[in-house]
mmCIF file of C-alpha atoms in Angstrom:
data_model
loop_
_atom_site.group_PDB
_atom_site.id
_atom_site.type_symbol
_atom_site.label_atom_id
_atom_site.label_comp_id
_atom_site.label_asym_id
_atom_site.label_seq_id
_atom_site.Cartn_x
_atom_site.Cartn_y
_atom_site.Cartn_z
ATOM 1 C CA MET A 1 -15.800 163.753 -46.905
ATOM 2 C CA GLN A 2 -16.500 163.569 -43.368
ATOM 3 C CA THR A 3 -17.586 166.362 -40.868
ATOM 4 C CA ASN A 4 -17.403 166.184 -37.204
ATOM 5 C CA TYR A 5 -20.906 166.806 -36.111
ATOM 6 C CA ARG A 6 -22.643 164.633 -33.302
ATOM 7 C CA VAL A 7 -25.887 163.703 -34.778
ATOM 8 C CA ALA A 8 -28.441 161.172 -33.710
ATOM 9 C CA ASP A 9 -27.228 157.517 -32.866
ATOM 10 C CA PHE A 10 -25.259 156.155 -35.426
ATOM 11 C CA ILE A 11 -25.226 157.801 -39.140
ATOM 12 C CA VAL A 12 -26.482 160.554 -41.198
ATOM 13 C CA LEU A 13 -25.979 160.639 -44.823
ATOM 14 C CA TRP A 14 -26.293 163.723 -46.973
ATOM 15 C CA SER A 15 -26.141 163.666 -50.714
ATOM 16 C CA SER A 16 -26.415 166.926 -52.828
ATOM 17 C CA PHE A 17 -28.576 166.775 -55.836
ATOM 18 C CA GLY A 18 -28.329 170.140 -57.212
ATOM 19 C CA SER A 19 -27.816 170.611 -60.875
ATOM 20 C CA ILE A 20 -24.000 170.874 -60.414
ATOM 21 C CA MET A 21 -23.429 168.091 -57.796
ATOM 22 C CA ILE A 22 -25.625 165.489 -59.351
ATOM 23 C CA PRO A 23 -26.948 166.571 -63.076
ATOM 24 C CA PHE A 24 -28.956 163.456 -63.644
ATOM 25 C CA GLY A 25 -28.420 163.026 -67.133
ATOM 26 C CA TYR A 26 -29.234 160.113 -69.041
ATOM 27 C CA LEU A 27 -26.615 157.499 -67.763
ATOM 28 C CA GLU A 28 -26.961 158.987 -64.023
ATOM 29 C CA TRP A 29 -30.574 158.641 -64.184
ATOM 30 C CA LEU A 30 -30.802 155.178 -65.342
ATOM 31 C CA ARG A 31 -27.906 153.927 -63.177
ATOM 32 C CA ALA A 32 -29.943 155.679 -60.262
ATOM 33 C CA ALA A 33 -33.127 153.972 -61.403
ATOM 34 C CA ASN A 34 -31.492 150.477 -61.617
ATOM 35 C CA THR A 35 -30.841 150.266 -57.971
ATOM 36 C CA ILE A 36 -34.463 150.740 -56.840
ATOM 37 C CA SER A 37 -37.476 148.516 -57.136
ATOM 38 C CA GLU A 38 -39.974 148.902 -59.892
ATOM 39 C CA THR A 39 -42.629 150.089 -57.492
ATOM 40 C CA GLU A 40 -40.260 152.872 -56.315
ATOM 41 C CA GLN A 41 -39.468 153.855 -60.082
ATOM 42 C CA THR A 42 -43.095 154.127 -60.726
ATOM 43 C CA ARG A 43 -43.716 156.338 -57.750
ATOM 44 C CA ILE A 44 -40.837 158.696 -58.621
ATOM 45 C CA SER A 45 -41.795 158.820 -62.230
ATOM 46 C CA GLN A 46 -45.138 160.131 -61.213
ATOM 47 C CA PHE A 47 -43.694 163.478 -59.752
ATOM 48 C CA MET A 48 -44.662 166.658 -62.122
ATOM 49 C CA PHE A 49 -41.347 168.304 -61.876
ATOM 50 C CA LYS A 50 -37.676 167.210 -62.304
ATOM 51 C CA ARG A 51 -36.742 168.778 -58.936
ATOM 52 C CA ASP A 52 -39.167 166.560 -56.913
ATOM 53 C CA ALA A 53 -38.176 163.316 -58.680
ATOM 54 C CA LYS A 54 -34.241 164.048 -58.107
ATOM 55 C CA GLN A 55 -35.041 164.763 -54.467
ATOM 56 C CA SER A 56 -37.307 161.569 -54.047
ATOM 57 C CA MET A 57 -34.344 159.533 -56.009
ATOM 58 C CA ALA A 58 -31.787 160.988 -53.924
ATOM 59 C CA GLY A 59 -33.600 159.930 -50.478
ATOM 60 C CA ARG A 60 -34.117 156.542 -51.888
ATOM 61 C CA LEU A 61 -30.498 155.928 -52.748
ATOM 62 C CA LEU A 62 -29.237 157.132 -49.284
ATOM 63 C CA MET A 63 -31.705 154.461 -47.932
ATOM 64 C CA GLN A 64 -30.033 151.892 -50.349
ATOM 65 C CA THR A 65 -26.629 152.929 -49.382
ATOM 66 C CA CYS A 66 -27.446 152.896 -45.610
ATOM 67 C CA PHE A 67 -28.985 149.279 -45.371
ATOM 68 C CA THR A 68 -26.449 147.654 -47.615
ATOM 69 C CA ASN A 69 -23.328 149.357 -45.580
ATOM 70 C CA LEU A 70 -25.040 148.000 -42.307
ATOM 71 C CA SER A 71 -26.282 144.551 -43.281
ATOM 72 C CA ASN A 72 -23.399 143.595 -46.001
ATOM 73 C CA GLN A 73 -26.348 142.433 -48.256
ATOM 74 C CA PRO A 74 -27.406 143.359 -51.575
ATOM 75 C CA ALA A 75 -29.903 146.058 -52.481
ATOM 76 C CA GLN A 76 -32.272 143.407 -53.781
ATOM 77 C CA ALA A 77 -32.385 141.966 -50.190
ATOM 78 C CA PHE A 78 -34.545 144.860 -48.977
ATOM 79 C CA HIS A 79 -38.401 145.453 -49.586
ATOM 80 C CA LEU A 80 -39.398 149.084 -48.651
ATOM 81 C CA ASP A 81 -42.898 150.019 -47.914
ATOM 82 C CA ARG A 82 -44.766 152.990 -46.691
ATOM 83 C CA ASP A 83 -47.147 153.406 -43.782
ATOM 84 C CA PRO A 84 -50.416 155.285 -44.094
ATOM 85 C CA SER A 85 -48.839 158.778 -43.352
ATOM 86 C CA GLY A 86 -46.122 158.054 -46.166
ATOM 87 C CA LYS A 87 -43.347 157.205 -43.950
ATOM 88 C CA PRO A 88 -40.966 154.616 -45.520
ATOM 89 C CA TYR A 89 -40.236 151.323 -43.430
ATOM 90 C CA LEU A 90 -38.450 147.929 -44.153
ATOM 91 C CA VAL A 91 -40.540 144.939 -44.485
ATOM 92 C CA ASP A 92 -39.267 141.830 -42.608
ATOM 93 C CA PRO A 93 -35.711 143.386 -42.317
ATOM 94 C CA PRO A 94 -32.563 141.235 -41.843
ATOM 95 C CA PRO A 95 -30.647 141.558 -38.545
ATOM 96 C CA PRO A 96 -29.182 144.029 -37.796
ATOM 97 C CA LEU A 97 -31.651 146.161 -39.580
ATOM 98 C CA ASN A 98 -34.636 144.609 -37.598
ATOM 99 C CA SER A 99 -33.972 147.120 -34.792
ATOM 100 C CA LEU A 100 -33.347 149.974 -36.873
ATOM 101 C CA SER A 101 -35.513 153.229 -36.788
ATOM 102 C CA PHE A 102 -34.670 155.556 -39.974
ATOM 103 C CA ASN A 103 -36.009 158.624 -41.501
ATOM 104 C CA VAL A 104 -35.392 160.647 -44.753
ATOM 105 C CA SER A 105 -35.917 164.165 -45.808
ATOM 106 C CA HIS A 106 -35.157 166.511 -48.560
ATOM 107 C CA ALA A 107 -35.311 170.279 -49.398
ATOM 108 C CA GLY A 108 -33.102 172.704 -51.190
ATOM 109 C CA ASP A 109 -29.649 171.080 -52.275
ATOM 110 C CA TYR A 110 -29.588 167.902 -49.934
ATOM 111 C CA ALA A 111 -31.285 164.670 -48.910
ATOM 112 C CA VAL A 112 -30.769 163.594 -45.607
ATOM 113 C CA LEU A 113 -30.958 160.302 -43.799
ATOM 114 C CA VAL A 114 -30.776 159.625 -40.146
ATOM 115 C CA GLY A 115 -31.017 156.113 -38.345
ATOM 116 C CA SER A 116 -30.667 154.630 -34.803
ATOM 117 C CA ARG A 117 -30.794 151.149 -33.341
ATOM 118 C CA ALA A 118 -31.418 152.394 -29.871
ATOM 119 C CA ALA A 119 -34.032 154.908 -30.295
ATOM 120 C CA GLU A 120 -36.958 156.224 -32.444
ATOM 121 C CA VAL A 121 -35.939 159.118 -34.846
ATOM 122 C CA GLY A 122 -37.080 161.545 -37.239
ATOM 123 C CA VAL A 123 -35.504 164.188 -39.357
ATOM 124 C CA ASP A 124 -36.403 167.336 -41.552
ATOM 125 C CA VAL A 125 -34.036 169.645 -43.486
ATOM 126 C CA MET A 126 -35.074 172.945 -44.934
ATOM 127 C CA LYS A 127 -32.868 175.632 -46.746
ATOM 128 C CA VAL A 128 -32.999 178.810 -45.267
ATOM 129 C CA GLU A 129 -34.492 180.977 -47.909
ATOM 130 C CA LEU A 130 -37.590 183.087 -48.422
ATOM 131 C CA ARG A 131 -40.226 181.837 -50.951
ATOM 132 C CA ARG A 132 -40.529 183.559 -54.147
ATOM 133 C CA ARG A 133 -42.552 186.560 -54.690
ATOM 134 C CA THR A 134 -43.572 187.084 -51.052
ATOM 135 C CA THR A 135 -42.270 189.118 -48.102
ATOM 136 C CA LEU A 136 -41.245 187.930 -44.740
ATOM 137 C CA GLN A 137 -44.096 189.599 -43.089
ATOM 138 C CA GLN A 138 -46.647 187.670 -45.720
ATOM 139 C CA PHE A 139 -44.798 184.317 -45.134
ATOM 140 C CA PHE A 140 -45.180 184.645 -41.267
ATOM 141 C CA SER A 141 -48.684 185.788 -41.564
ATOM 142 C CA ASN A 142 -49.520 182.581 -43.602
ATOM 143 C CA MET A 143 -47.864 180.406 -41.076
ATOM 144 C CA THR A 144 -49.325 181.987 -37.892
ATOM 145 C CA ARG A 145 -51.325 179.080 -36.856
ATOM 146 C CA GLN A 146 -48.397 176.446 -36.768
ATOM 147 C CA PHE A 147 -46.511 178.036 -33.735
ATOM 148 C CA THR A 148 -47.591 179.157 -30.333
ATOM 149 C CA PRO A 149 -47.115 182.867 -28.972
ATOM 150 C CA HIS A 150 -43.896 181.543 -27.279
ATOM 151 C CA GLU A 151 -42.568 180.221 -30.396
ATOM 152 C CA TRP A 152 -43.532 183.504 -32.202
ATOM 153 C CA LYS A 153 -41.785 185.449 -29.606
ATOM 154 C CA ASN A 154 -38.449 183.428 -30.147
ATOM 155 C CA ILE A 155 -38.879 183.709 -34.006
ATOM 156 C CA ASN A 156 -39.146 187.305 -33.896
ATOM 157 C CA ARG A 157 -36.620 188.097 -31.416
ATOM 158 C CA PRO A 158 -33.704 188.828 -33.353
ATOM 159 C CA ALA A 159 -33.330 192.226 -35.017
ATOM 160 C CA THR A 160 -32.755 191.316 -38.692
ATOM 161 C CA GLU A 161 -35.050 189.396 -41.171
ATOM 162 C CA LYS A 162 -32.452 187.086 -41.939
ATOM 163 C CA GLU A 163 -31.999 186.076 -38.234
ATOM 164 C CA GLN A 164 -35.957 185.680 -37.815
ATOM 165 C CA LEU A 165 -36.069 183.695 -40.998
ATOM 166 C CA PHE A 166 -33.611 181.458 -39.483
ATOM 167 C CA ASN A 167 -35.192 180.999 -36.273
ATOM 168 C CA PHE A 168 -38.524 180.262 -38.243
ATOM 169 C CA TYR A 169 -36.707 177.270 -40.087
ATOM 170 C CA ARG A 170 -35.387 176.148 -36.875
ATOM 171 C CA HIS A 171 -38.908 175.560 -35.290
ATOM 172 C CA TRP A 172 -40.383 174.389 -38.359
ATOM 173 C CA CYS A 173 -37.770 171.513 -38.810
ATOM 174 C CA LEU A 174 -37.862 170.656 -35.108
ATOM 175 C CA LYS A 175 -41.728 170.220 -35.155
ATOM 176 C CA GLU A 176 -41.644 168.288 -38.381
ATOM 177 C CA SER A 177 -38.949 165.856 -37.077
ATOM 178 C CA PHE A 178 -41.000 165.470 -33.978
ATOM 179 C CA VAL A 179 -44.355 164.471 -35.882
ATOM 180 C CA LYS A 180 -42.154 162.174 -38.292
ATOM 181 C CA THR A 181 -40.945 160.493 -35.376
ATOM 182 C CA VAL A 182 -44.237 159.740 -33.826
ATOM 183 C CA GLY A 183 -45.491 158.709 -37.475
ATOM 184 C CA THR A 184 -48.643 160.853 -37.489
ATOM 185 C CA GLY A 185 -47.637 163.606 -40.021
ATOM 186 C CA LEU A 186 -48.999 167.025 -39.739
ATOM 187 C CA LYS A 187 -52.375 165.426 -38.462
ATOM 188 C CA PHE A 188 -50.777 165.791 -34.816
ATOM 189 C CA GLY A 189 -51.513 169.466 -34.717
ATOM 190 C CA LEU A 190 -48.247 171.520 -34.543
ATOM 191 C CA LYS A 191 -49.587 173.916 -31.821
ATOM 192 C CA ARG A 192 -49.586 171.094 -29.511
ATOM 193 C CA ILE A 193 -45.877 171.008 -29.732
ATOM 194 C CA GLU A 194 -44.157 173.878 -28.135
ATOM 195 C CA PHE A 195 -40.316 174.246 -28.485
ATOM 196 C CA ASP A 196 -37.962 176.127 -26.160
ATOM 197 C CA ILE A 197 -35.026 176.337 -28.585
ATOM 198 C CA GLY A 198 -31.538 176.318 -27.279
ATOM 199 C CA GLU A 199 -28.545 178.321 -28.098
ATOM 200 C CA MET A 200 -26.777 177.462 -31.282
ATOM 201 C CA GLU A 201 -22.921 176.649 -30.429
ATOM 202 C CA GLY A 202 -21.302 177.374 -33.757
ATOM 203 C CA GLU A 203 -23.358 175.328 -36.259
ATOM 204 C CA GLN A 204 -24.959 172.740 -33.690
ATOM 205 C CA CYS A 205 -27.405 172.991 -31.040
ATOM 206 C CA PHE A 206 -28.211 169.995 -28.571
ATOM 207 C CA THR A 207 -30.004 171.681 -25.756
ATOM 208 C CA THR A 208 -33.644 172.368 -27.346
ATOM 209 C CA SER A 209 -36.415 171.026 -25.228
ATOM 210 C CA VAL A 210 -40.278 170.433 -26.028
ATOM 211 C CA ALA A 211 -43.597 170.363 -24.365
ATOM 212 C CA VAL A 212 -46.579 168.508 -25.738
ATOM 213 C CA ASP A 213 -49.983 169.785 -24.613
ATOM 214 C CA GLY A 214 -48.443 172.316 -21.956
ATOM 215 C CA SER A 215 -46.341 169.446 -20.102
ATOM 216 C CA ALA A 216 -42.425 168.949 -20.697
ATOM 217 C CA VAL A 217 -41.479 165.653 -21.963
ATOM 218 C CA LYS A 218 -38.250 164.120 -20.670
ATOM 219 C CA GLU A 219 -37.824 161.054 -23.231
ATOM 220 C CA TRP A 220 -37.093 163.412 -26.283
ATOM 221 C CA ARG A 221 -33.850 164.800 -27.399
ATOM 222 C CA PHE A 222 -33.155 167.146 -30.320
ATOM 223 C CA GLU A 223 -30.205 167.691 -32.395
ATOM 224 C CA GLU A 224 -29.516 170.628 -34.867
ATOM 225 C CA ILE A 225 -27.144 171.438 -37.369
ATOM 226 C CA TYR A 226 -26.916 174.424 -39.733
ATOM 227 C CA HIS A 227 -24.895 173.282 -42.744
ATOM 228 C CA ASP A 228 -24.385 175.050 -46.015
ATOM 229 C CA ASN A 229 -27.362 177.360 -45.519
ATOM 230 C CA HIS A 230 -29.510 174.170 -44.629
ATOM 231 C CA ILE A 231 -30.907 173.471 -41.303
ATOM 232 C CA ILE A 232 -31.354 169.801 -40.156
ATOM 233 C CA ALA A 233 -33.144 168.951 -36.899
ATOM 234 C CA THR A 234 -33.256 165.373 -35.591
ATOM 235 C CA ALA A 235 -35.782 164.328 -32.945
ATOM 236 C CA ILE A 236 -34.954 161.368 -30.948
ATOM 237 C CA LYS A 237 -37.152 159.569 -28.638
ATOM 238 C CA LEU A 238 -35.730 157.279 -26.377
ATOM 239 C CA ARG A 239 -36.928 153.552 -26.116
ATOM 240 C CA PRO A 240 -38.132 152.462 -22.471
ATOM 241 C CA ASP A 241 -34.867 150.753 -21.688
ATOM 242 C CA MET A 242 -32.859 153.759 -22.417
ATOM 243 C CA LYS A 243 -32.180 156.270 -19.683
ATOM 244 C CA ASP A 244 -30.094 158.441 -21.873
ATOM 245 C CA TYR A 245 -27.642 158.234 -24.769
ATOM 246 C CA GLN A 246 -24.369 159.918 -25.948
ATOM 247 C CA SER A 247 -24.311 160.321 -29.846
ATOM 248 C CA SER A 248 -21.145 159.628 -31.350
ATOM 249 C CA SER A 249 -21.697 159.755 -35.274
ATOM 250 C CA LEU A 250 -19.967 161.565 -37.727
ATOM 251 C CA LEU A 251 -22.083 163.578 -40.499
ATOM 252 C CA GLU A 252 -21.182 162.036 -43.751
ATOM 253 C CA VAL A 253 -21.295 163.892 -47.096
ATOM 254 C CA LEU A 254 -21.742 161.617 -49.920
ATOM 255 C CA GLY A 255 -21.356 162.313 -53.527
ATOM 256 C CA PHE A 256 -22.832 161.001 -56.368
ATOM 257 C CA GLU A 257 -20.552 157.738 -56.892
ATOM 258 C CA ASP A 258 -20.997 157.031 -53.257
ATOM 259 C CA LEU A 259 -24.747 156.203 -53.511
ATOM 260 C CA PHE A 260 -24.400 153.219 -55.975
ATOM 261 C CA VAL A 261 -24.469 149.661 -54.589
ATOM 262 C CA ASN A 262 -25.146 148.352 -57.945
ATOM 263 C CA GLN A 263 -22.998 149.478 -61.084
ATOM 264 C CA ASP A 264 -25.308 147.937 -63.645
ATOM 265 C CA ARG A 265 -27.303 150.254 -66.006
ATOM 266 C CA LEU A 266 -30.872 150.152 -66.707
ATOM 267 C CA GLU A 267 -31.494 150.004 -70.396
ATOM 268 C CA ASP A 268 -35.210 151.379 -70.378
ATOM 269 C CA LYS A 269 -34.482 154.648 -72.207
ATOM 270 C CA SER A 270 -38.140 155.633 -71.787
ATOM 271 C CA TYR A 271 -37.636 156.076 -68.214
ATOM 272 C CA PHE A 272 -35.250 158.690 -68.933
ATOM 273 C CA THR A 273 -37.286 160.222 -71.593
ATOM 274 C CA LEU A 274 -40.116 160.544 -69.056
ATOM 275 C CA PHE A 275 -38.085 162.131 -66.625
ATOM 276 C CA ASP A 276 -36.402 164.654 -69.024
ATOM 277 C CA ALA A 277 -39.747 165.743 -70.301
ATOM 278 C CA LYS A 278 -40.534 167.272 -67.044
ATOM 279 C CA LYS A 279 -39.944 170.840 -66.041
ATOM 280 C CA GLU A 280 -37.270 171.528 -63.341
ATOM 281 C CA ILE A 281 -39.403 173.452 -60.933
ATOM 282 C CA PRO A 282 -42.971 175.115 -61.050
ATOM 283 C CA GLY A 283 -43.263 178.391 -62.848
#
């Protein structure tokens, strides 16, 4: 289905990979594996837990679907690699993918892909929930060094713990989306980035701004969505030839069958056996 959210430049794709929406049984897992390269199959099989393997697989399928839909070329036409920070990129992409900036994130019950052919983009998604066996105060104490005093003031401004946790994840997703756009990962130093979050209008916000090393930067835009108890933050760095842009995309929620560009089935039963032997989550 499609939801009328304004996000990034051209497309955002979500896929639920929870145990109900995508069970990833024998046939489903082998169908998914058959659409990706052997290198990606090996990488995904190395995850210790099923949850992590499913999240990575869903993100990879989103990329395949996006590339195929944009170029009308089969999945085999694309070669994916990763830069030193782990960010995926296309090797020698065909037009119109040669101008594509894209990024993938997965957490909770969703994977999300954001892309643009007119700006550099990064994305992060988090489920608004408190980690197991910890209090909000303990959780915040462990994260003290990641935010500036101004940001902590905004995080703790609401009266309830639920709202404070919501504000925390807004800041975290914004910072992650920023560093993923610049391609440095968390090495950038999160306290160098200070966000002044805007007001959520319903389930969206487009007025958040950022300062880097104490100076406001005008070439960045941020778009936030609250969807099904998940926060998604998209960072958009305008390219030099762009003064501004107007987003016009829809948030498209994809189901399991929508993710397949190849309906063949991998016959390597051992690949599923390796996956099925994993625990779902730690603990």
